[in-house]
Tab-separated table of C-alpha atoms and ligand atoms in Angstrom:
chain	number	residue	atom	x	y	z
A	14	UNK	CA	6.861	27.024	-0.537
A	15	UNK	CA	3.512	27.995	0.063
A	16	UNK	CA	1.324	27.747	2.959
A	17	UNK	CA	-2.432	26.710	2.025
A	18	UNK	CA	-3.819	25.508	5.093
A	19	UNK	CA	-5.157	26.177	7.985
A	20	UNK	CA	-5.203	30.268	7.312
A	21	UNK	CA	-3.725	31.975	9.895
A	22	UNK	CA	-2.312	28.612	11.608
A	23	UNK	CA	-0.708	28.431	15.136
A	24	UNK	CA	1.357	26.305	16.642
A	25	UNK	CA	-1.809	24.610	18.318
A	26	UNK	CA	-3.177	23.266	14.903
A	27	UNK	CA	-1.519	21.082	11.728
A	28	UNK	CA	-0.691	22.550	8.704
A	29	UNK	CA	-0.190	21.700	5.060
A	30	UNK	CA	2.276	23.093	2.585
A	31	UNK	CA	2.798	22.539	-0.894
A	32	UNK	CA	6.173	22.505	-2.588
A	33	UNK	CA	7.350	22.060	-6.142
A	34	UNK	CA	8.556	18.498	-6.252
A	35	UNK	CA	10.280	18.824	-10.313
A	36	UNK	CA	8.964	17.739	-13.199
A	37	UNK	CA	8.358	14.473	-15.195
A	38	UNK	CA	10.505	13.200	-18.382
A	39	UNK	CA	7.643	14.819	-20.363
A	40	UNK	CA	7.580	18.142	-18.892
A	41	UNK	CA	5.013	17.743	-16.030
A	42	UNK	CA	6.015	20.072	-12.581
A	43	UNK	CA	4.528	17.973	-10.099
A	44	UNK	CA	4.417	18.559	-6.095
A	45	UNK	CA	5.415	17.557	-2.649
A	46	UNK	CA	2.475	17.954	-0.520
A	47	UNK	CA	3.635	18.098	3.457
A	48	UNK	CA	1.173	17.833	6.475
A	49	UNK	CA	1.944	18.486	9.490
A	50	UNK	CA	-0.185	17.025	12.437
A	51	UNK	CA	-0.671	19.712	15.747
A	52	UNK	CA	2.010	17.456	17.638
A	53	UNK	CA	4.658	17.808	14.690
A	54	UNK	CA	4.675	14.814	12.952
A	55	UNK	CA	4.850	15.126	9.354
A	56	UNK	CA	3.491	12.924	6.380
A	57	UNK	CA	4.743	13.846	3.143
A	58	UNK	CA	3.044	12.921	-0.546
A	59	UNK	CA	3.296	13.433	-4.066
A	60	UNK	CA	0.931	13.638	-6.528
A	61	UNK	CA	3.626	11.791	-8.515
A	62	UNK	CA	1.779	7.978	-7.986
A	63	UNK	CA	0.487	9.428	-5.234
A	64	UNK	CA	3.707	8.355	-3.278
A	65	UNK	CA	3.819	8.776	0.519
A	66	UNK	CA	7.564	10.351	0.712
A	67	UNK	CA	8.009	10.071	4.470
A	68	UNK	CA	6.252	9.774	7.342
A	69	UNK	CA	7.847	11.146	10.003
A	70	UNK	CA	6.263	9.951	13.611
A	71	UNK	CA	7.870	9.749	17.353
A	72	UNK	CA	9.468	7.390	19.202
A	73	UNK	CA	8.537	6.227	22.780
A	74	UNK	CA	10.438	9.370	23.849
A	75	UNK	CA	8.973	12.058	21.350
A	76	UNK	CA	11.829	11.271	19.187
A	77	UNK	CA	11.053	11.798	15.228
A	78	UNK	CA	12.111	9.278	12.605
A	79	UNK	CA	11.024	9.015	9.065
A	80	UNK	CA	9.354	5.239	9.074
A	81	UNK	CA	8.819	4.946	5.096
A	82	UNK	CA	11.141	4.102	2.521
A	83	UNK	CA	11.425	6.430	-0.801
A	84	UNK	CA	13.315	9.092	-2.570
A	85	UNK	CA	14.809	12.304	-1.798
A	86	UNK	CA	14.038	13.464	-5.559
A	87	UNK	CA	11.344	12.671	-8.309
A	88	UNK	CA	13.621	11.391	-10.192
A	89	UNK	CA	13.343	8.431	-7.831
A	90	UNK	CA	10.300	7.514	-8.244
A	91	UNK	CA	10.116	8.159	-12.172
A	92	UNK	CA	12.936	5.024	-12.248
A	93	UNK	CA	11.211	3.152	-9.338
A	94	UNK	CA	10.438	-0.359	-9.926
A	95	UNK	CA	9.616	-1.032	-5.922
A	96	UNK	CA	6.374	0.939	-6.127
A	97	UNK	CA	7.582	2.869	-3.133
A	98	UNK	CA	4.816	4.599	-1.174
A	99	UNK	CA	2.599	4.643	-4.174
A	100	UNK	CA	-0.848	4.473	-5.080
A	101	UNK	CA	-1.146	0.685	-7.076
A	102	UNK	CA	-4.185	0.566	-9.342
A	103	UNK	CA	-5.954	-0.133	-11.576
A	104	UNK	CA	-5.544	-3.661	-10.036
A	105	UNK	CA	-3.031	-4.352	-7.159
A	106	UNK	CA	-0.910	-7.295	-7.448
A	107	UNK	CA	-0.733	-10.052	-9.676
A	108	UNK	CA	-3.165	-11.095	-12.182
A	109	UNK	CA	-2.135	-14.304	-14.247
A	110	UNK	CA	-1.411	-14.829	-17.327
A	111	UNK	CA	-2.267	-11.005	-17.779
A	112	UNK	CA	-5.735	-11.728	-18.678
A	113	UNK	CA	-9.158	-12.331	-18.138
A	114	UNK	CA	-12.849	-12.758	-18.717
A	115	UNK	CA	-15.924	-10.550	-18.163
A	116	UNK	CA	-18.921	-10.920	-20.415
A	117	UNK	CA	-17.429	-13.476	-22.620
A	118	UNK	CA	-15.080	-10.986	-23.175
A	119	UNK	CA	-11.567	-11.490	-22.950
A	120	UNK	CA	-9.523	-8.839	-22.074
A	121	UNK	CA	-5.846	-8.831	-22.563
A	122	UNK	CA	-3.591	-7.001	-20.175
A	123	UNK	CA	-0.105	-5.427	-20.572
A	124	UNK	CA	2.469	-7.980	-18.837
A	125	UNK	CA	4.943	-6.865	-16.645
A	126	UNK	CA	6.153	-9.434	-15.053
A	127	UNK	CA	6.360	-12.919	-16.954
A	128	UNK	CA	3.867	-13.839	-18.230
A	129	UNK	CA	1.153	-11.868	-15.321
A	130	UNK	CA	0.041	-8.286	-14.978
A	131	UNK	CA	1.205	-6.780	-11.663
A	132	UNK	CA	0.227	-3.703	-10.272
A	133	UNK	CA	-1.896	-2.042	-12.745
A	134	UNK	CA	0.997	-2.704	-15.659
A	135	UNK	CA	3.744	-1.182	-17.487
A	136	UNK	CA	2.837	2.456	-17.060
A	137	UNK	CA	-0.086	1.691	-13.708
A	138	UNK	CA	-1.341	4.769	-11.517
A	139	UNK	CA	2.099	4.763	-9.621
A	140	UNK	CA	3.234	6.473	-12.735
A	141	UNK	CA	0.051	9.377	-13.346
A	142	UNK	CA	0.735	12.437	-12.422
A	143	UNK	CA	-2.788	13.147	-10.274
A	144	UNK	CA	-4.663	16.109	-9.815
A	145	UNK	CA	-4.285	17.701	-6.158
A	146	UNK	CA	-6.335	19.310	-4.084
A	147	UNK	CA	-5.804	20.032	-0.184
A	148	UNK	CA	-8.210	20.688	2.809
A	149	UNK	CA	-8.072	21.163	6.358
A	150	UNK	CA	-10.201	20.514	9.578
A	151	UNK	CA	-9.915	21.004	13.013
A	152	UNK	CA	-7.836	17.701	13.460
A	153	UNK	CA	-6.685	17.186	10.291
A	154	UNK	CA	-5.330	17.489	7.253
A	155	UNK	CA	-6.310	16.270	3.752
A	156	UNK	CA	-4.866	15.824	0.235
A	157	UNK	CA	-7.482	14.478	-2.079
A	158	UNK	CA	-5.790	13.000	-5.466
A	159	UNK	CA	-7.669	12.455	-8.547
A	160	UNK	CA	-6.819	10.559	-11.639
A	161	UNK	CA	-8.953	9.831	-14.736
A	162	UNK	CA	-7.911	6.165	-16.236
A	163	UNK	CA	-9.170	5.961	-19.672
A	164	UNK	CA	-10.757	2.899	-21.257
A	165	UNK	CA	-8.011	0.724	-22.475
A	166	UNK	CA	-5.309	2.069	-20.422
A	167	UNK	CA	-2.801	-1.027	-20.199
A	168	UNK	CA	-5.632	-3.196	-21.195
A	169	UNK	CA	-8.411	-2.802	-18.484
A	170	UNK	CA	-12.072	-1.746	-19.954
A	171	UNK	CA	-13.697	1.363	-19.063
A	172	UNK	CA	-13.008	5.148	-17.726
A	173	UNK	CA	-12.093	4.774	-14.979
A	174	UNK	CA	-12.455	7.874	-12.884
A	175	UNK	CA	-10.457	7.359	-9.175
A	176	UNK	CA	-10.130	9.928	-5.966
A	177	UNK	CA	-7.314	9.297	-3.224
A	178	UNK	CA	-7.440	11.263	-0.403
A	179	UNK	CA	-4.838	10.978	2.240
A	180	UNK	CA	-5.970	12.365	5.767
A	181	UNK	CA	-3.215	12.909	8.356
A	182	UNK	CA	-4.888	13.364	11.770
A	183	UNK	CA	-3.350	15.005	14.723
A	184	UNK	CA	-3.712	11.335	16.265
A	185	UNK	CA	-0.912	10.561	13.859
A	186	UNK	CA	-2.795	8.264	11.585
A	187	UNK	CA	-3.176	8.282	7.653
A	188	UNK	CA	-6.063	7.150	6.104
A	189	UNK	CA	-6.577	6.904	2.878
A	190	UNK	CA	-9.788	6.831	1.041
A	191	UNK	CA	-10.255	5.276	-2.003
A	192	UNK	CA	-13.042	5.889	-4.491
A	193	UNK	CA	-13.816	5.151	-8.147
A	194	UNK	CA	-16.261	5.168	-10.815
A	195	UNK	CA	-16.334	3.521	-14.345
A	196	UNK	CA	-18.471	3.583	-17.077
A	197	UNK	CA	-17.997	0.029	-18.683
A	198	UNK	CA	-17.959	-2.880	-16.648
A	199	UNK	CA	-14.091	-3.535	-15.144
A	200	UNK	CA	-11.693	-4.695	-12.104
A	201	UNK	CA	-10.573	-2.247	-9.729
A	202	UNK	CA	-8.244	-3.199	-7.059
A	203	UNK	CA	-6.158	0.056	-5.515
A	204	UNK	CA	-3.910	-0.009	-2.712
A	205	UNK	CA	-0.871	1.925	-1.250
A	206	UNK	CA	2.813	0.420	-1.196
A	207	UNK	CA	4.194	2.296	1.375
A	208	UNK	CA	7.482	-0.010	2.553
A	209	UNK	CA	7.681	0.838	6.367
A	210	UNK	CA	10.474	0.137	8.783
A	211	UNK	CA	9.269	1.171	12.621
A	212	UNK	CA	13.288	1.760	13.511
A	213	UNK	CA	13.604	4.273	10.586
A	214	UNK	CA	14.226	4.321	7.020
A	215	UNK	CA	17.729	2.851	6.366
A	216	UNK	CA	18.135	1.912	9.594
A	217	UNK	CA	18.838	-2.292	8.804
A	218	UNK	CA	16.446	-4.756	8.333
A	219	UNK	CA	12.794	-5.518	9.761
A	220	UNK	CA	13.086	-9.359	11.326
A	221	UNK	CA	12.963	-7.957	14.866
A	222	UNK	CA	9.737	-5.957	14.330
A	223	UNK	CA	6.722	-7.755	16.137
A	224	UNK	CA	4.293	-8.686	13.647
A	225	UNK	CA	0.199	-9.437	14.341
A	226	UNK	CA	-2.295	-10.374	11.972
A	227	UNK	CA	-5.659	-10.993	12.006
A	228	UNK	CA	-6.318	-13.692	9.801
A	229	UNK	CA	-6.795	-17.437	10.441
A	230	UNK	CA	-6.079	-18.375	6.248
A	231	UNK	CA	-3.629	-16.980	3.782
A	232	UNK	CA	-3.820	-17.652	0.087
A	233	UNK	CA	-1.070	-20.220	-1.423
A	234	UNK	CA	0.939	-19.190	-4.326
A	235	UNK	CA	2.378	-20.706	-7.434
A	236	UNK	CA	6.113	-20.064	-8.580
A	237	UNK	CA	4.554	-17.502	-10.597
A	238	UNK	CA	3.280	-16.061	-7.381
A	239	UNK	CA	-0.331	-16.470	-8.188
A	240	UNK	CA	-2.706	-17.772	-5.722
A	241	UNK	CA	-3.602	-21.440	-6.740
A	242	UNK	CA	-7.121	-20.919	-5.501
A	243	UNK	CA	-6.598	-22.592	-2.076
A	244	UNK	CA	-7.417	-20.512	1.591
A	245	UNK	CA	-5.250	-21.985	3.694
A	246	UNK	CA	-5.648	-22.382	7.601
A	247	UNK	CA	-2.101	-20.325	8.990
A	248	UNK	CA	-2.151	-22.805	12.091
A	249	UNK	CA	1.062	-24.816	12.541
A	250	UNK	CA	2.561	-22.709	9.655
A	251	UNK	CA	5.104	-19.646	9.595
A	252	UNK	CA	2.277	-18.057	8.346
A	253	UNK	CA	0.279	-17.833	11.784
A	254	UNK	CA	0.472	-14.525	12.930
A	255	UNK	CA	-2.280	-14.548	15.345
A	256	UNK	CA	-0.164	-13.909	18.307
A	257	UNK	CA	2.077	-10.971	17.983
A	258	UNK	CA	5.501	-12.911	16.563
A	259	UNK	CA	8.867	-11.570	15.219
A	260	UNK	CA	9.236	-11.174	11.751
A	261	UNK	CA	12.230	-13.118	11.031
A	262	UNK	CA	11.359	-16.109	13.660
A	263	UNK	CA	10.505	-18.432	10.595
A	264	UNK	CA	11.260	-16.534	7.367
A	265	UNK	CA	14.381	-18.902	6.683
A	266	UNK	CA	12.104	-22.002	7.515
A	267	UNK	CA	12.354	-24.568	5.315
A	268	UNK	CA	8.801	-23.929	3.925
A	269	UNK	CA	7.697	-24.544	0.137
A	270	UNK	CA	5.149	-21.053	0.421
A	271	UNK	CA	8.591	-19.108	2.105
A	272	UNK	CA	10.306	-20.248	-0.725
A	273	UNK	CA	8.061	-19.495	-3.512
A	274	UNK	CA	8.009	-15.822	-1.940
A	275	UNK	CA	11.618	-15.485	-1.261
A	276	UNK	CA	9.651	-14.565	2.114
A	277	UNK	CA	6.614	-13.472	3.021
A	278	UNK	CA	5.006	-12.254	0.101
A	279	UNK	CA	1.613	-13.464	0.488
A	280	UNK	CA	-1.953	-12.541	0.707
A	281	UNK	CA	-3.725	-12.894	4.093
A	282	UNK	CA	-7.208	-13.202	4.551
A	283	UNK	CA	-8.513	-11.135	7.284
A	284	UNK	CA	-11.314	-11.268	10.340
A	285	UNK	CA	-14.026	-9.242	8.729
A	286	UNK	CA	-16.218	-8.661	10.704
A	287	UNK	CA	-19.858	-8.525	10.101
A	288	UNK	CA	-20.648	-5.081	10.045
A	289	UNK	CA	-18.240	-4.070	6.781
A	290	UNK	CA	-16.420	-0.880	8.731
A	291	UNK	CA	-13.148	-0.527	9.180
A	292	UNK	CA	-11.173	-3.092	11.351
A	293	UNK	CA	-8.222	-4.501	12.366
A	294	UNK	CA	-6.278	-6.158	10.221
A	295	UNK	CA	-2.806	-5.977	11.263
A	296	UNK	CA	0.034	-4.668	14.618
A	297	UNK	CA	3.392	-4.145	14.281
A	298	UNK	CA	5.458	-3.509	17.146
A	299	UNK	CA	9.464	-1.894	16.849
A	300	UNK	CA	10.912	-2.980	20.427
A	301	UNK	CA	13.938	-0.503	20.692
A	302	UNK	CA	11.570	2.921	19.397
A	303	UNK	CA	8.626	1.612	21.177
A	304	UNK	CA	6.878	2.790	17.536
A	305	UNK	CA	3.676	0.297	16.847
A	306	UNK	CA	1.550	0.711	13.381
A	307	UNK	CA	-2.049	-0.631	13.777
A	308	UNK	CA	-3.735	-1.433	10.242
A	309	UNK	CA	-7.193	-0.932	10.055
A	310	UNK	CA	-9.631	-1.369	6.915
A	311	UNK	CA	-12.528	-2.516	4.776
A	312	UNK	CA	-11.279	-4.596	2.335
A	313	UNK	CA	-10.599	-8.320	2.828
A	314	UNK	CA	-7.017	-9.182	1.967
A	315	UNK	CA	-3.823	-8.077	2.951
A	316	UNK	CA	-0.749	-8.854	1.265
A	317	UNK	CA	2.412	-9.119	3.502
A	318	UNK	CA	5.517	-8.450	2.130
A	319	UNK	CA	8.853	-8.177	3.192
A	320	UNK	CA	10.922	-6.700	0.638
A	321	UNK	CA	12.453	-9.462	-0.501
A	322	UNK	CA	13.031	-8.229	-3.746
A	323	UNK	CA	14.820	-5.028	-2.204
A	324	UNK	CA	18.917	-5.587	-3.972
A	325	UNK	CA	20.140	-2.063	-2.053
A	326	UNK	CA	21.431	-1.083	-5.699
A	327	UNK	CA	19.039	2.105	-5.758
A	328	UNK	CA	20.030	4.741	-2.849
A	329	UNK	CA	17.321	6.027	-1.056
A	330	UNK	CA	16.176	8.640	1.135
A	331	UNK	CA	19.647	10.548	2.794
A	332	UNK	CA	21.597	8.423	0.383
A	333	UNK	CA	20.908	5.079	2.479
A	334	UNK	CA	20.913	1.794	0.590
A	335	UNK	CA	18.138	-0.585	0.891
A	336	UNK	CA	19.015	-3.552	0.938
A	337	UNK	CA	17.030	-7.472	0.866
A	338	UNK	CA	13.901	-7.159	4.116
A	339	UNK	CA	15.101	-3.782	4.781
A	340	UNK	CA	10.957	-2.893	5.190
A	341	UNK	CA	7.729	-4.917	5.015
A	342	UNK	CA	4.562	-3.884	3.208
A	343	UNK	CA	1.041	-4.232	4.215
A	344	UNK	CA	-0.904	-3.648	1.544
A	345	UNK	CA	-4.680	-3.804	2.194
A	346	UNK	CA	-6.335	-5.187	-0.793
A	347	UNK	CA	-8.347	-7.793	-2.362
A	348	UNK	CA	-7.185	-11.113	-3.167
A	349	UNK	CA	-4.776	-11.325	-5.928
A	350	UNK	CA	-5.688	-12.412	-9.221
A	351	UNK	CA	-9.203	-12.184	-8.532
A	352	UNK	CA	-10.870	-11.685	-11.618
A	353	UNK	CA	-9.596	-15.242	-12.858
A	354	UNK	CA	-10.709	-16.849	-9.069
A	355	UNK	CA	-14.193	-17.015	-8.983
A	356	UNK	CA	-14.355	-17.993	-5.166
A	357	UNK	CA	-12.533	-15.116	-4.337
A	358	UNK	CA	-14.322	-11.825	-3.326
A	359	UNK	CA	-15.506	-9.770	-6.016
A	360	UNK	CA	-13.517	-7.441	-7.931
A	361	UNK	CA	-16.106	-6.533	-10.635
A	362	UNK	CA	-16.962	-2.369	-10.511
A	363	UNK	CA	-20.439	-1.869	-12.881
A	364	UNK	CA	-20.852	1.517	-14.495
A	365	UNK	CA	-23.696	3.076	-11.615
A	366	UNK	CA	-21.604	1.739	-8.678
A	367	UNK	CA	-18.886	3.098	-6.424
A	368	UNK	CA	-15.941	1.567	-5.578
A	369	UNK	CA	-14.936	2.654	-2.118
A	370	UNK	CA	-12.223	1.939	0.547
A	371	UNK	CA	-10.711	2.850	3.655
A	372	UNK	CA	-7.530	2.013	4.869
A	373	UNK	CA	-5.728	3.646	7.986
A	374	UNK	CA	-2.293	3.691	8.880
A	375	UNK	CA	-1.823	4.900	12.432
A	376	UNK	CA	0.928	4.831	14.461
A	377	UNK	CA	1.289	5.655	18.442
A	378	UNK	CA	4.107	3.890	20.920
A	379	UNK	CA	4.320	1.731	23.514
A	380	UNK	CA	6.820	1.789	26.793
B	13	GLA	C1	3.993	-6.826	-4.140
B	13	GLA	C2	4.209	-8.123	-4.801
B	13	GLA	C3	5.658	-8.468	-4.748
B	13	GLA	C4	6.476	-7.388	-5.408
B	13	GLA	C5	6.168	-6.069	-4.775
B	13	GLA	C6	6.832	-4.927	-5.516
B	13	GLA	O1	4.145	-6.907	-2.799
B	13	GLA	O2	3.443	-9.159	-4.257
B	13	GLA	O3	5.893	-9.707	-5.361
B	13	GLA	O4	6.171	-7.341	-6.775
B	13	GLA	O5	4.803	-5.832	-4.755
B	13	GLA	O6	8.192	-5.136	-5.681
């Protein structure tokens, strides 16, 4: 294990050490990246997928609990199919039919699931191996990821050339930065798939975790789980989050969209504000820890999910089992299936452009 940052640290600042994590099928050593906040709380990553391993943060009484589901070894998330704490690019979520149009162009994409794209593909940037680099300031710690997508990976045009940087802060909050640049015109949609559960990983399921979210419209799905196209107002749906509400109040509601999902699994469309910064987008509140996660970020979607696709074949973390709801994701994003949804917000990246994002994770507690 080595010690890379801060030199010389105390006890009164974080830390970040690097450990070797195994290697790939191919022959690839890869590493566990651990930083430690000044208070002790811990956020572990990869630069396997850029997976967030665990995230260990206290309870109302100081109490540490890993709050992210994962693996103990790589070899987890080599055979992963959840997309467990990873980095989900080159375009989160679904995109149907696995194709689309830019230019007059048609571009084919590898499918993955039917007859759609999802997640980037067959091999998408949960699989690269990325190249790490860490920092320190006073407050925090960083672990900037970079990963160089070549034109034509899984069918998407351009080099693509993409920096993640995780930031733990001593506040206990992990934001992630996400920046890219091509040189052909393409789609870029990245997020992180962290699957969190406030009570700790393995601990049950998630229904009795208090869920807010600012948005007034979600986007409908198909039974392919695309979006049909419609923005939907949440109000007098289970899909009204506006006021903090359990989890599992309506998930077995006789509800066509609860159906289609198998749960939530849905895109919400958030608040923005005008002033494009980062911003609320979502609360979640564990009663018995006291833990709460507040979601901030810049992008305009968020796509709630609550694990409904989770079978608790695969052990996890300390050997537990996770089985159906056992976590929920919020994964900050743009609309799925955007480049085939013209009214949705852009997903188009230009060669001479930056793509850039923010997204922060941050947990405290409440009494
Ligand atoms: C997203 C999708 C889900 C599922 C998970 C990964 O949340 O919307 O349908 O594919 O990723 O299992």
């Amino acid at each position: 294990m080595t010690t890379l940052a801060p030199t010389g640290a105390t006890p009164q600042h974080g830390s970040t050490t690097k450990k070797p994590f195994g290697k790939t099928p191919d022959g690839q050593p890869v590493d566990l990246f651990v930083l430690t906040s000044k208070g002790g709380a811990e956020a572990s990553v990869t630069n396997y997928g850029g997976a967030v391993v665990s995230l260990r943060v206290p309870d109302r009484n100081g109490k540490l609990a890993d709050v992210v589901l994962g693996y103990d070894a790589l070899d987890g998330y080599v055979n992963d199919k959840a997309y467990f704490g990873a980095i989900v690019g080159r375009y989160g979520n679904r995109i149907a039919h696995a194709q689309f149009v830019l230019d007059g162009k048609t571009y084919a994409l590898a499918k993955n699931n039917g007859d759609n794209s999802l997640h980037g593909g067959i091999k998408g940037f949960n699989k690269a191996v990325w190249t790490a680099k860490t920092f320190s300031v006073q407050d925090s710690q960083s672990l900037e990821l970079s990963y160089l997508s070549k034109d034509g990976e899984e069918g998407f045009p351009g080099n693509l050339k993409v920096t993640v940087t995780y930031t733990w802060t001593d506040a206990n909050a992990l934001r992630i930065e996400y920046s890219a640049t091509t040189d052909k015109k393409t789609v870029v949609n990245l997020t992180n798939h962290s699957y969190f559960n406030l009570a700790g990983q393995g601990s049950g399921d998630i229904l009795g975790h208090l869920l807010t979210i600012e948005a007034d419209q979600f986007t409908p799905v198909d039974s392919g789980l695309i979006p049909t196209g419609e923005l939907r107002d949440v109000m007098g749906t289970p899909f009204d989050f506006r006021k903090a509400t359990d989890i599992g109040a309506r998930i077995n509601q006789d509800d066509e969209q609860l159906k289609l999902g198998g749960g939530y699994d849905h895109n919400f469309v958030l608040r923005m504000p005008m002033d494009h910064g980062e911003y609320l987008a979502a609360r979640v509140l564990e009663p018995a820890s006291g833990r709460v996660l507040e979601v901030r970020t810049t992008e305009p979607g968020v796509q709630f999910y609550t694990g409904n696709f989770l079978d608790g074949k695969t052990p996890g973390k300390g050997g537990h089992p996770y089985p159906r709801r056992n976590a929920f994701c919020l994964e900050t994003q743009h609309f799925p299936d955007s480049p085939n949804q013209p009214k949705f917000p852009s997903v188009v990246l230009n060669p001479g452009e930056r793509y850039h994002t923010v997204t922060t994770y941050k947990f405290s507690t409440e009494k």
